Amino acid sequence: MATRAALPQQQRAGAAVGKPKPSDGRNRRALGDIGNVVRTRGVVNEGKPVPQVTRPITRSFEAQLLAKAQAAAAANKKSAIVLVDGAKAAKPAPPRKIVKQKASATEETVIEISPDAVEDKTQSETKENKRASARKGSSRKTLTSVLAARSKAACGLTKSVHDIDAADSEDHLAVVDYVEDIYKYYKLVEQSCRVHDYMDSQPEISDRMRAILADWLIEVHKKFELMPETLYLTLHILDRYLEVKTVLRKELQLVGIGAMLIACKYEEIWAPEVNDFVCISDRAYNREQILCMEKLMLNKLEWSLTFPTPYMFLVRFIKAAASDKEMEHMVFFFAELSLVQYSMITYCPSLIAASSVYAAHCTLRKSPLWTETLKVHTGFTEPQLIDCVKALINSHSMAAESKLKAVYKKYSSPDRNAVALLPPATKFSEELKISS
């Protein structure tokens, strides 16, 4: 077996520091625990390389090498350059921990540098910088908010109008910069989606039958514990379909089930199954009939289901009124009373929502009844609301004696502050009649 000539120690060290030569395949190292092999090429001091170290490296051993290099540099009053894995460290990292180790008869102080600790500190500083920049960015006003503020100032609205979105400036889901534009679009679209008087085109259906169906749908909505948006969308889909399609008396309840099924699929996360509607209707219709009606209604409405309902405006107007929980339940009580009455379809959704807030103020005797903030955000003045408010107050006065008591029972419960049991504002309604 051929033997290789042993190279001098000086030559091997120089080869380690200098440019590596291409391998001829004869001096390859066998694979092993390659991650634990010392790759420190040595400490260079005044051009004198140190022999290559081949022992396994540890943190304490690496700290010893660094300490010796620093000591030699301090003795010669020259800065030492330490090459570790081919990288230059002109200035050592700040000491993290001091460990005392005994070497033969003398005691030596070794500085142990923990790479994990340095890395953790770097990551924490990076996260802190990001948080600071995020806070700085969130406090920076956008161009839209600046222009909106200037427009309000030019119109003289900043003096008496309360900024209802100031508390939500940090909430990205509130889209404070665009919420005014969104509701301007709602106000524009609601005019094109309004339902007109269709009862004359329905030979077998009356407004009383429609009220009975709406009252039953409110009970089903409560039984299934659905979202409030689903109820308003159900009644809107029902009225839109009855406006364009003649329906037989025996199919009216089926149309209501189909409208609620569509609304549930649009609004709910976990929509009720078709079999649930079969059971809730006392098996008056089977699964195939409900699915067929759902398909027929979607095709007739051209799959157009995105339009503003009174609920969208109620959320905004309640916020503008700075309402408490009792006030909020009172507003929704009036709004759901309007769903039962067929005559209320002549009013646009935003007007019904604003009138519900006004009627709630009258019932709870809030003062003032209509503020400048409500006037700006609703877009209605008090004279524009009078007719709708009178109709809502009259509905409240007759709710206890009416046979259709789904809404009355719903808002008579303690969890809704029993607002339906409060005395209606009949005297105020009479004053409105006299003044009008």
Short mmCIF file of C-alpha atoms in Angstrom, two decimals:
data_model
loop_
_atom_site.label_atom_id
_atom_site.label_comp_id
_atom_site.label_asym_id
_atom_site.label_seq_id
_atom_site.Cartn_x
_atom_site.Cartn_y
_atom_site.Cartn_z
CA MET A 1 0.00 0.00 0.00
CA ALA A 2 1.44 3.31 -1.12
CA THR A 3 2.12 5.89 1.52
CA ARG A 4 1.89 9.64 1.18
CA ALA A 5 4.74 11.91 2.09
CA ALA A 6 3.98 13.81 5.25
CA LEU A 7 3.76 17.52 4.58
CA PRO A 8 5.41 19.87 7.00
CA GLN A 9 3.15 21.43 9.62
CA GLN A 10 3.89 24.89 8.23
CA GLN A 11 2.75 23.84 4.72
CA ARG A 12 -0.45 22.23 5.95
CA ALA A 13 -1.36 25.29 7.97
CA GLY A 14 -0.69 27.55 5.02
CA ALA A 15 -2.86 25.42 2.83
CA ALA A 16 -5.61 25.73 5.35
CA VAL A 17 -5.46 29.53 5.30
CA GLY A 18 -4.79 30.01 1.65
CA LYS A 19 -6.87 29.15 -1.41
CA PRO A 20 -7.93 25.49 -1.39
CA LYS A 21 -6.56 23.27 -4.12
CA PRO A 22 -8.78 21.05 -6.20
CA SER A 23 -9.15 17.59 -4.70
CA ASP A 24 -7.79 14.58 -6.56
CA GLY A 25 -10.11 12.18 -4.74
CA ARG A 26 -7.35 10.52 -2.65
CA ASN A 27 -7.50 12.67 0.49
CA ARG A 28 -11.23 12.67 1.19
CA ARG A 29 -12.35 12.40 4.76
CA ALA A 30 -14.74 9.60 5.62
CA LEU A 31 -18.30 10.71 6.47
CA GLY A 32 -18.98 10.90 10.15
CA ASP A 33 -20.30 13.46 12.61
CA ILE A 34 -19.34 16.27 10.29
CA GLY A 35 -21.31 18.83 12.21
CA ASN A 36 -19.08 18.42 15.26
CA VAL A 37 -15.71 18.81 13.53
CA VAL A 38 -13.72 21.94 14.26
CA ARG A 39 -13.66 24.20 11.22
CA THR A 40 -11.66 26.93 12.90
CA ARG A 41 -8.74 27.71 10.64
CA GLY A 42 -6.77 29.27 13.42
CA VAL A 43 -5.82 32.61 14.85
CA VAL A 44 -3.65 34.74 12.66
CA ASN A 45 -1.31 37.01 14.54
CA GLU A 46 1.52 38.84 12.76
CA GLY A 47 1.31 36.44 9.82
CA LYS A 48 2.01 33.35 11.98
CA PRO A 49 -0.70 30.74 11.48
CA VAL A 50 -1.65 28.40 14.31
CA PRO A 51 -1.76 24.66 13.60
CA GLN A 52 -5.19 23.34 12.63
CA VAL A 53 -7.17 21.97 15.53
CA THR A 54 -8.87 18.63 14.99
CA ARG A 55 -10.54 18.01 18.35
CA PRO A 56 -14.36 18.24 18.66
CA ILE A 57 -15.51 21.77 19.23
CA THR A 58 -17.63 22.92 22.14
CA ARG A 59 -18.81 26.32 23.20
CA SER A 60 -16.31 26.45 26.04
CA PHE A 61 -13.45 25.36 23.75
CA GLU A 62 -14.42 27.99 21.18
CA ALA A 63 -14.50 30.56 23.96
CA GLN A 64 -11.00 29.51 25.01
CA LEU A 65 -9.70 30.09 21.48
CA LEU A 66 -11.31 33.50 21.39
CA ALA A 67 -9.96 34.43 24.84
CA LYS A 68 -6.41 33.44 23.88
CA ALA A 69 -6.65 35.49 20.71
CA GLN A 70 -7.87 38.52 22.65
CA ALA A 71 -5.10 38.10 25.22
CA ALA A 72 -2.42 37.93 22.52
CA ALA A 73 -3.85 41.01 20.81
CA ALA A 74 -3.88 42.94 24.09
CA ALA A 75 -0.27 41.96 24.80
CA ASN A 76 0.96 43.19 21.46
CA LYS A 77 -1.43 46.21 21.48
CA LYS A 78 -2.80 45.05 18.17
CA SER A 79 -6.28 43.95 17.20
CA ALA A 80 -6.53 40.25 16.48
CA ILE A 81 -8.53 38.95 13.60
CA VAL A 82 -10.31 35.70 14.33
CA LEU A 83 -11.42 33.53 11.43
CA VAL A 84 -14.30 31.23 12.39
CA ASP A 85 -15.79 29.21 9.53
CA GLY A 86 -14.27 31.64 7.09
CA ALA A 87 -16.06 34.71 8.62
CA LYS A 88 -14.23 37.72 10.14
CA ALA A 89 -15.07 38.90 13.62
CA ALA A 90 -13.21 42.21 14.02
CA LYS A 91 -15.01 42.96 17.28
CA PRO A 92 -16.14 40.18 19.61
CA ALA A 93 -19.74 39.96 20.72
CA PRO A 94 -20.59 41.39 24.14
CA PRO A 95 -19.98 38.88 26.94
CA ARG A 96 -23.04 36.96 27.99
CA LYS A 97 -21.82 34.64 30.71
CA ILE A 98 -18.63 34.16 32.71
CA VAL A 99 -17.52 30.61 33.46
CA LYS A 100 -14.46 29.66 35.50
CA GLN A 101 -12.54 26.59 34.42
CA LYS A 102 -9.35 25.05 35.88
CA ALA A 103 -6.51 24.25 33.53
CA SER A 104 -3.79 22.18 35.26
CA ALA A 105 -2.44 24.27 38.15
CA THR A 106 -3.61 27.72 37.05
CA GLU A 107 -7.16 29.12 37.02
CA GLU A 108 -8.30 30.75 33.84
CA THR A 109 -11.35 32.93 33.25
CA VAL A 110 -13.19 32.03 30.06
CA ILE A 111 -15.91 34.14 28.45
CA GLU A 112 -18.64 31.96 26.96
CA ILE A 113 -20.64 33.49 24.16
CA SER A 114 -24.02 31.89 23.52
CA PRO A 115 -25.06 32.18 19.85
CA ASP A 116 -28.66 31.31 20.78
CA ALA A 117 -28.82 34.20 23.25
CA VAL A 118 -27.43 36.63 20.67
CA GLU A 119 -29.91 35.36 18.10
CA ASP A 120 -32.84 35.65 20.53
CA LYS A 121 -31.82 39.20 21.37
CA THR A 122 -31.62 40.10 17.68
CA GLN A 123 -35.06 38.61 16.99
CA SER A 124 -36.62 40.43 19.95
CA GLU A 125 -35.11 43.73 18.79
CA THR A 126 -36.46 43.11 15.28
CA LYS A 127 -39.97 42.39 16.60
CA GLU A 128 -39.86 45.50 18.78
CA ASN A 129 -38.83 47.62 15.79
CA LYS A 130 -41.69 46.19 13.75
CA ARG A 131 -44.20 46.93 16.51
CA ALA A 132 -42.92 50.46 16.81
CA SER A 133 -43.19 51.01 13.07
CA ALA A 134 -46.68 49.51 13.07
CA ARG A 135 -47.78 51.85 15.86
CA LYS A 136 -46.27 54.74 14.00
CA GLY A 137 -48.02 53.68 10.78
CA SER A 138 -51.39 53.24 12.50
CA SER A 139 -51.22 56.72 13.97
CA ARG A 140 -50.41 58.19 10.58
CA LYS A 141 -53.52 59.57 8.92
CA THR A 142 -54.37 58.38 5.46
CA LEU A 143 -55.10 60.68 2.55
CA THR A 144 -58.75 59.66 2.55
CA SER A 145 -59.24 60.55 6.21
CA VAL A 146 -57.48 63.89 5.73
CA LEU A 147 -59.66 64.79 2.74
CA ALA A 148 -62.80 63.70 4.58
CA ALA A 149 -61.88 65.85 7.57
CA ARG A 150 -61.26 68.85 5.31
CA SER A 151 -64.61 68.34 3.56
CA LYS A 152 -66.45 68.20 6.89
CA ALA A 153 -64.62 71.29 8.07
CA ALA A 154 -65.52 73.14 4.86
CA CYS A 155 -69.20 72.22 5.30
CA GLY A 156 -69.19 73.27 8.95
CA LEU A 157 -69.96 69.78 10.24
CA THR A 158 -67.10 69.41 12.66
CA LYS A 159 -68.54 71.73 15.29
CA SER A 160 -71.78 69.94 16.21
CA VAL A 161 -71.36 66.48 14.63
CA HIS A 162 -69.80 63.81 16.80
CA ASP A 163 -67.19 61.56 15.20
CA ILE A 164 -68.77 58.14 15.80
CA ASP A 165 -65.79 56.29 14.27
CA ALA A 166 -63.08 57.77 16.46
CA ALA A 167 -63.13 54.82 18.84
CA ASP A 168 -62.65 52.37 15.95
CA SER A 169 -59.69 54.11 14.33
CA GLU A 170 -57.37 51.23 15.33
CA ASP A 171 -59.81 48.52 14.22
CA HIS A 172 -59.07 47.51 10.64
CA LEU A 173 -62.38 45.63 10.35
CA ALA A 174 -64.26 48.88 10.93
CA VAL A 175 -62.78 50.35 7.68
CA VAL A 176 -63.08 53.85 9.11
CA ASP A 177 -61.55 55.41 6.01
CA TYR A 178 -64.22 53.94 3.71
CA VAL A 179 -67.32 53.50 5.88
CA GLU A 180 -68.88 56.77 4.75
CA ASP A 181 -68.42 55.83 1.10
CA ILE A 182 -69.89 52.39 1.77
CA TYR A 183 -73.10 53.82 3.20
CA LYS A 184 -73.36 56.37 0.44
CA TYR A 185 -73.32 53.43 -1.95
CA TYR A 186 -75.97 51.64 0.12
CA LYS A 187 -78.20 54.70 -0.07
CA LEU A 188 -77.74 54.80 -3.82
CA VAL A 189 -78.39 51.10 -4.40
CA GLU A 190 -81.46 50.83 -2.16
CA GLN A 191 -83.44 52.96 -4.56
CA SER A 192 -82.89 50.49 -7.40
CA CYS A 193 -83.71 47.47 -5.19
CA ARG A 194 -86.89 48.78 -3.59
CA VAL A 195 -89.96 46.56 -3.65
CA HIS A 196 -93.08 48.16 -5.04
CA ASP A 197 -96.72 47.40 -4.28
CA TYR A 198 -97.37 43.93 -5.72
CA MET A 199 -100.50 42.78 -3.89
CA ASP A 200 -102.79 43.78 -6.75
CA SER A 201 -100.94 41.33 -9.01
CA GLN A 202 -101.48 38.42 -6.60
CA PRO A 203 -105.03 37.07 -7.05
CA GLU A 204 -104.85 34.46 -4.25
CA ILE A 205 -102.70 36.28 -1.69
CA SER A 206 -103.63 39.15 0.63
CA ASP A 207 -101.58 41.40 2.89
CA ARG A 208 -103.04 39.53 5.88
CA MET A 209 -101.66 36.21 4.57
CA ARG A 210 -98.32 37.82 3.99
CA ALA A 211 -98.30 39.12 7.61
CA ILE A 212 -99.12 35.62 8.92
CA LEU A 213 -96.22 34.18 6.92
CA ALA A 214 -93.83 36.90 8.16
CA ASP A 215 -94.87 36.25 11.77
CA TRP A 216 -94.21 32.51 11.32
CA LEU A 217 -90.82 33.16 9.74
CA ILE A 218 -89.83 35.29 12.75
CA GLU A 219 -90.68 32.37 15.02
CA VAL A 220 -88.67 29.98 12.86
CA HIS A 221 -85.76 32.42 12.87
CA LYS A 222 -85.81 32.50 16.66
CA LYS A 223 -86.20 28.71 16.90
CA PHE A 224 -83.14 28.10 14.73
CA GLU A 225 -81.18 30.88 16.54
CA LEU A 226 -80.11 32.49 13.28
CA MET A 227 -78.26 35.75 12.72
CA PRO A 228 -80.31 38.99 12.58
CA GLU A 229 -79.17 39.64 9.01
CA THR A 230 -80.82 36.39 7.90
CA LEU A 231 -84.30 37.53 8.99
CA TYR A 232 -84.19 40.84 7.11
CA LEU A 233 -82.77 39.19 4.01
CA THR A 234 -85.47 36.48 4.14
CA LEU A 235 -88.32 39.00 4.07
CA HIS A 236 -86.64 41.00 1.33
CA ILE A 237 -86.19 37.93 -0.87
CA LEU A 238 -89.82 36.98 -0.20
CA ASP A 239 -91.15 40.38 -1.26
CA ARG A 240 -88.92 40.56 -4.33
CA TYR A 241 -90.10 37.16 -5.51
CA LEU A 242 -93.78 37.94 -4.91
CA GLU A 243 -93.30 41.15 -6.87
CA VAL A 244 -92.24 39.32 -10.04
CA LYS A 245 -94.02 35.95 -9.70
CA THR A 246 -97.65 35.01 -9.14
CA VAL A 247 -97.90 32.51 -6.31
CA LEU A 248 -100.76 30.21 -5.33
CA ARG A 249 -102.11 30.27 -1.80
CA LYS A 250 -100.99 26.70 -1.09
CA GLU A 251 -97.42 27.55 -2.15
CA LEU A 252 -97.01 30.74 -0.09
CA GLN A 253 -95.46 28.99 2.89
CA LEU A 254 -93.16 27.06 0.53
CA VAL A 255 -91.97 30.39 -0.90
CA GLY A 256 -91.23 31.62 2.62
CA ILE A 257 -89.22 28.46 3.39
CA GLY A 258 -87.29 28.83 0.15
CA ALA A 259 -86.51 32.49 0.95
CA MET A 260 -85.20 31.60 4.41
CA LEU A 261 -83.14 28.71 3.04
CA ILE A 262 -81.49 31.04 0.53
CA ALA A 263 -80.86 33.71 3.17
CA CYS A 264 -79.33 31.14 5.53
CA LYS A 265 -76.91 29.95 2.87
CA TYR A 266 -75.97 33.56 2.18
CA GLU A 267 -75.53 34.81 5.76
CA GLU A 268 -75.03 31.87 8.12
CA ILE A 269 -71.84 29.95 8.83
CA TRP A 270 -73.79 26.78 9.68
CA ALA A 271 -77.01 26.94 7.67
CA PRO A 272 -79.93 24.68 8.68
CA GLU A 273 -80.45 21.57 6.59
CA VAL A 274 -83.39 21.07 4.26
CA ASN A 275 -84.75 18.36 6.55
CA ASP A 276 -84.95 20.94 9.35
CA PHE A 277 -87.32 23.02 7.24
CA VAL A 278 -89.32 19.90 6.41
CA CYS A 279 -89.81 19.24 10.12
CA ILE A 280 -90.50 22.86 11.06
CA SER A 281 -93.28 23.03 8.44
CA ASP A 282 -94.92 19.90 9.89
CA ARG A 283 -94.00 18.01 6.70
CA ALA A 284 -96.30 20.11 4.56
CA TYR A 285 -93.61 19.99 1.88
CA ASN A 286 -90.95 17.41 1.14
CA ARG A 287 -87.27 17.84 0.40
CA GLU A 288 -87.67 17.83 -3.39
CA GLN A 289 -90.30 20.56 -3.31
CA ILE A 290 -88.16 22.85 -1.16
CA LEU A 291 -85.07 22.42 -3.36
CA CYS A 292 -87.14 22.96 -6.49
CA MET A 293 -88.58 26.18 -5.05
CA GLU A 294 -85.12 27.36 -4.05
CA LYS A 295 -83.84 26.86 -7.59
CA LEU A 296 -86.91 28.56 -9.07
CA MET A 297 -86.54 31.61 -6.81
CA LEU A 298 -82.81 32.00 -7.51
CA ASN A 299 -83.37 31.86 -11.25
CA LYS A 300 -86.24 34.34 -11.03
CA LEU A 301 -84.16 36.76 -8.99
CA GLU A 302 -81.20 36.19 -11.35
CA TRP A 303 -79.06 35.19 -8.35
CA SER A 304 -78.98 38.82 -7.21
CA LEU A 305 -78.87 38.62 -3.42
CA THR A 306 -76.53 41.44 -2.46
CA PHE A 307 -78.60 44.50 -1.60
CA PRO A 308 -78.95 46.68 1.50
CA THR A 309 -81.57 45.65 4.04
CA PRO A 310 -82.78 47.71 7.02
CA TYR A 311 -80.36 45.80 9.24
CA MET A 312 -77.32 47.31 7.48
CA PHE A 313 -78.55 50.82 8.25
CA LEU A 314 -79.70 49.91 11.77
CA VAL A 315 -76.18 49.02 12.81
CA ARG A 316 -74.85 52.37 11.61
CA PHE A 317 -77.69 54.50 12.96
CA ILE A 318 -77.60 52.85 16.40
CA LYS A 319 -73.93 53.71 16.56
CA ALA A 320 -74.68 57.30 15.59
CA ALA A 321 -77.30 57.50 18.35
CA ALA A 322 -74.78 56.36 20.99
CA SER A 323 -77.33 53.80 22.15
CA ASP A 324 -77.17 51.64 25.23
CA LYS A 325 -78.42 48.03 25.33
CA GLU A 326 -82.03 48.94 26.11
CA MET A 327 -82.09 51.48 23.34
CA GLU A 328 -80.63 48.94 20.92
CA HIS A 329 -83.31 46.34 21.73
CA MET A 330 -86.00 48.98 21.36
CA VAL A 331 -84.76 49.94 17.90
CA PHE A 332 -84.73 46.31 16.72
CA PHE A 333 -88.20 45.80 18.18
CA PHE A 334 -89.61 48.56 15.95
CA ALA A 335 -87.62 47.34 12.96
CA GLU A 336 -89.02 43.80 13.25
CA LEU A 337 -92.53 45.15 13.68
CA SER A 338 -92.09 46.77 10.29
CA LEU A 339 -91.27 43.38 8.74
CA VAL A 340 -94.74 42.05 9.55
CA GLN A 341 -96.65 44.96 8.06
CA TYR A 342 -97.04 44.89 4.32
CA SER A 343 -97.66 48.65 4.19
CA MET A 344 -94.07 49.30 5.30
CA ILE A 345 -92.62 48.14 1.96
CA THR A 346 -93.39 51.58 0.57
CA TYR A 347 -90.56 53.00 2.68
CA CYS A 348 -86.93 52.50 1.77
CA PRO A 349 -84.75 50.45 4.17
CA SER A 350 -82.74 53.45 5.40
CA LEU A 351 -85.92 55.37 6.21
CA ILE A 352 -87.31 52.43 8.21
CA ALA A 353 -84.04 52.17 10.14
CA ALA A 354 -83.95 55.91 10.90
CA SER A 355 -87.64 55.91 11.91
CA SER A 356 -87.00 52.95 14.25
CA VAL A 357 -84.31 54.97 16.03
CA TYR A 358 -86.62 57.98 16.26
CA ALA A 359 -89.54 55.90 17.57
CA ALA A 360 -87.26 54.29 20.14
CA HIS A 361 -86.19 57.74 21.35
CA CYS A 362 -89.84 58.71 21.69
CA THR A 363 -90.75 55.56 23.65
CA LEU A 364 -87.78 55.82 26.00
CA ARG A 365 -88.22 59.61 26.27
CA LYS A 366 -84.74 60.44 25.14
CA SER A 367 -83.81 64.05 24.69
CA PRO A 368 -83.07 65.37 22.18
CA LEU A 369 -85.10 63.13 19.88
CA TRP A 370 -83.00 63.89 16.82
CA THR A 371 -79.45 65.19 17.00
CA GLU A 372 -77.31 66.81 14.36
CA THR A 373 -75.12 63.68 14.30
CA LEU A 374 -78.13 61.48 13.46
CA LYS A 375 -79.25 63.94 10.83
CA VAL A 376 -75.86 63.84 9.11
CA HIS A 377 -75.35 60.06 9.25
CA THR A 378 -78.94 59.05 8.37
CA GLY A 379 -79.53 61.77 5.80
CA PHE A 380 -83.07 62.43 7.10
CA THR A 381 -84.64 65.31 8.96
CA GLU A 382 -87.47 64.97 11.47
CA PRO A 383 -90.27 65.96 9.05
CA GLN A 384 -89.18 63.22 6.66
CA LEU A 385 -89.60 60.58 9.38
CA ILE A 386 -92.99 61.59 10.79
CA ASP A 387 -95.25 59.28 8.73
CA CYS A 388 -93.11 56.18 9.22
CA VAL A 389 -92.64 56.92 12.94
CA LYS A 390 -96.40 57.19 13.48
CA ALA A 391 -96.94 53.82 11.78
CA LEU A 392 -94.33 52.16 14.01
CA ILE A 393 -95.76 53.65 17.21
CA ASN A 394 -99.25 52.50 16.25
CA SER A 395 -97.92 48.99 15.65
CA HIS A 396 -96.43 49.03 19.13
CA SER A 397 -99.72 50.12 20.68
CA MET A 398 -101.59 47.24 18.97
CA ALA A 399 -98.91 44.56 19.44
CA ALA A 400 -100.25 43.28 22.78
CA GLU A 401 -103.77 42.67 21.40
CA SER A 402 -102.76 41.41 17.97
CA LYS A 403 -102.99 37.72 17.06
CA LEU A 404 -99.56 37.92 15.47
CA LYS A 405 -97.37 38.15 18.54
CA ALA A 406 -94.06 36.66 17.47
CA VAL A 407 -92.21 39.98 17.71
CA TYR A 408 -94.06 41.00 20.87
CA LYS A 409 -93.19 37.76 22.68
CA LYS A 410 -89.63 37.86 21.45
CA TYR A 411 -88.99 41.33 22.92
CA SER A 412 -90.97 40.70 26.09
CA SER A 413 -88.25 38.42 27.43
CA PRO A 414 -85.84 39.70 30.12
CA ASP A 415 -82.77 39.02 27.95
CA ARG A 416 -84.05 41.78 25.63
CA ASN A 417 -84.87 44.13 28.53
CA ALA A 418 -88.60 43.44 27.97
CA VAL A 419 -88.82 46.55 25.79
CA ALA A 420 -92.12 45.41 24.25
CA LEU A 421 -93.79 45.77 27.66
CA LEU A 422 -92.96 49.46 27.90
CA PRO A 423 -95.91 51.82 27.38
CA PRO A 424 -96.08 53.01 23.76
CA ALA A 425 -95.60 56.67 22.90
CA THR A 426 -99.24 57.15 21.94
CA LYS A 427 -99.40 60.70 23.29
CA PHE A 428 -96.42 61.64 21.17
CA SER A 429 -98.11 60.02 18.16
CA GLU A 430 -101.20 62.15 18.72
CA GLU A 431 -99.05 65.26 18.94
CA LEU A 432 -97.44 64.31 15.65
CA LYS A 433 -100.88 63.99 14.04
CA ILE A 434 -101.88 67.43 15.30
CA SER A 435 -98.65 69.04 14.17
CA SER A 436 -98.83 67.39 10.75
#
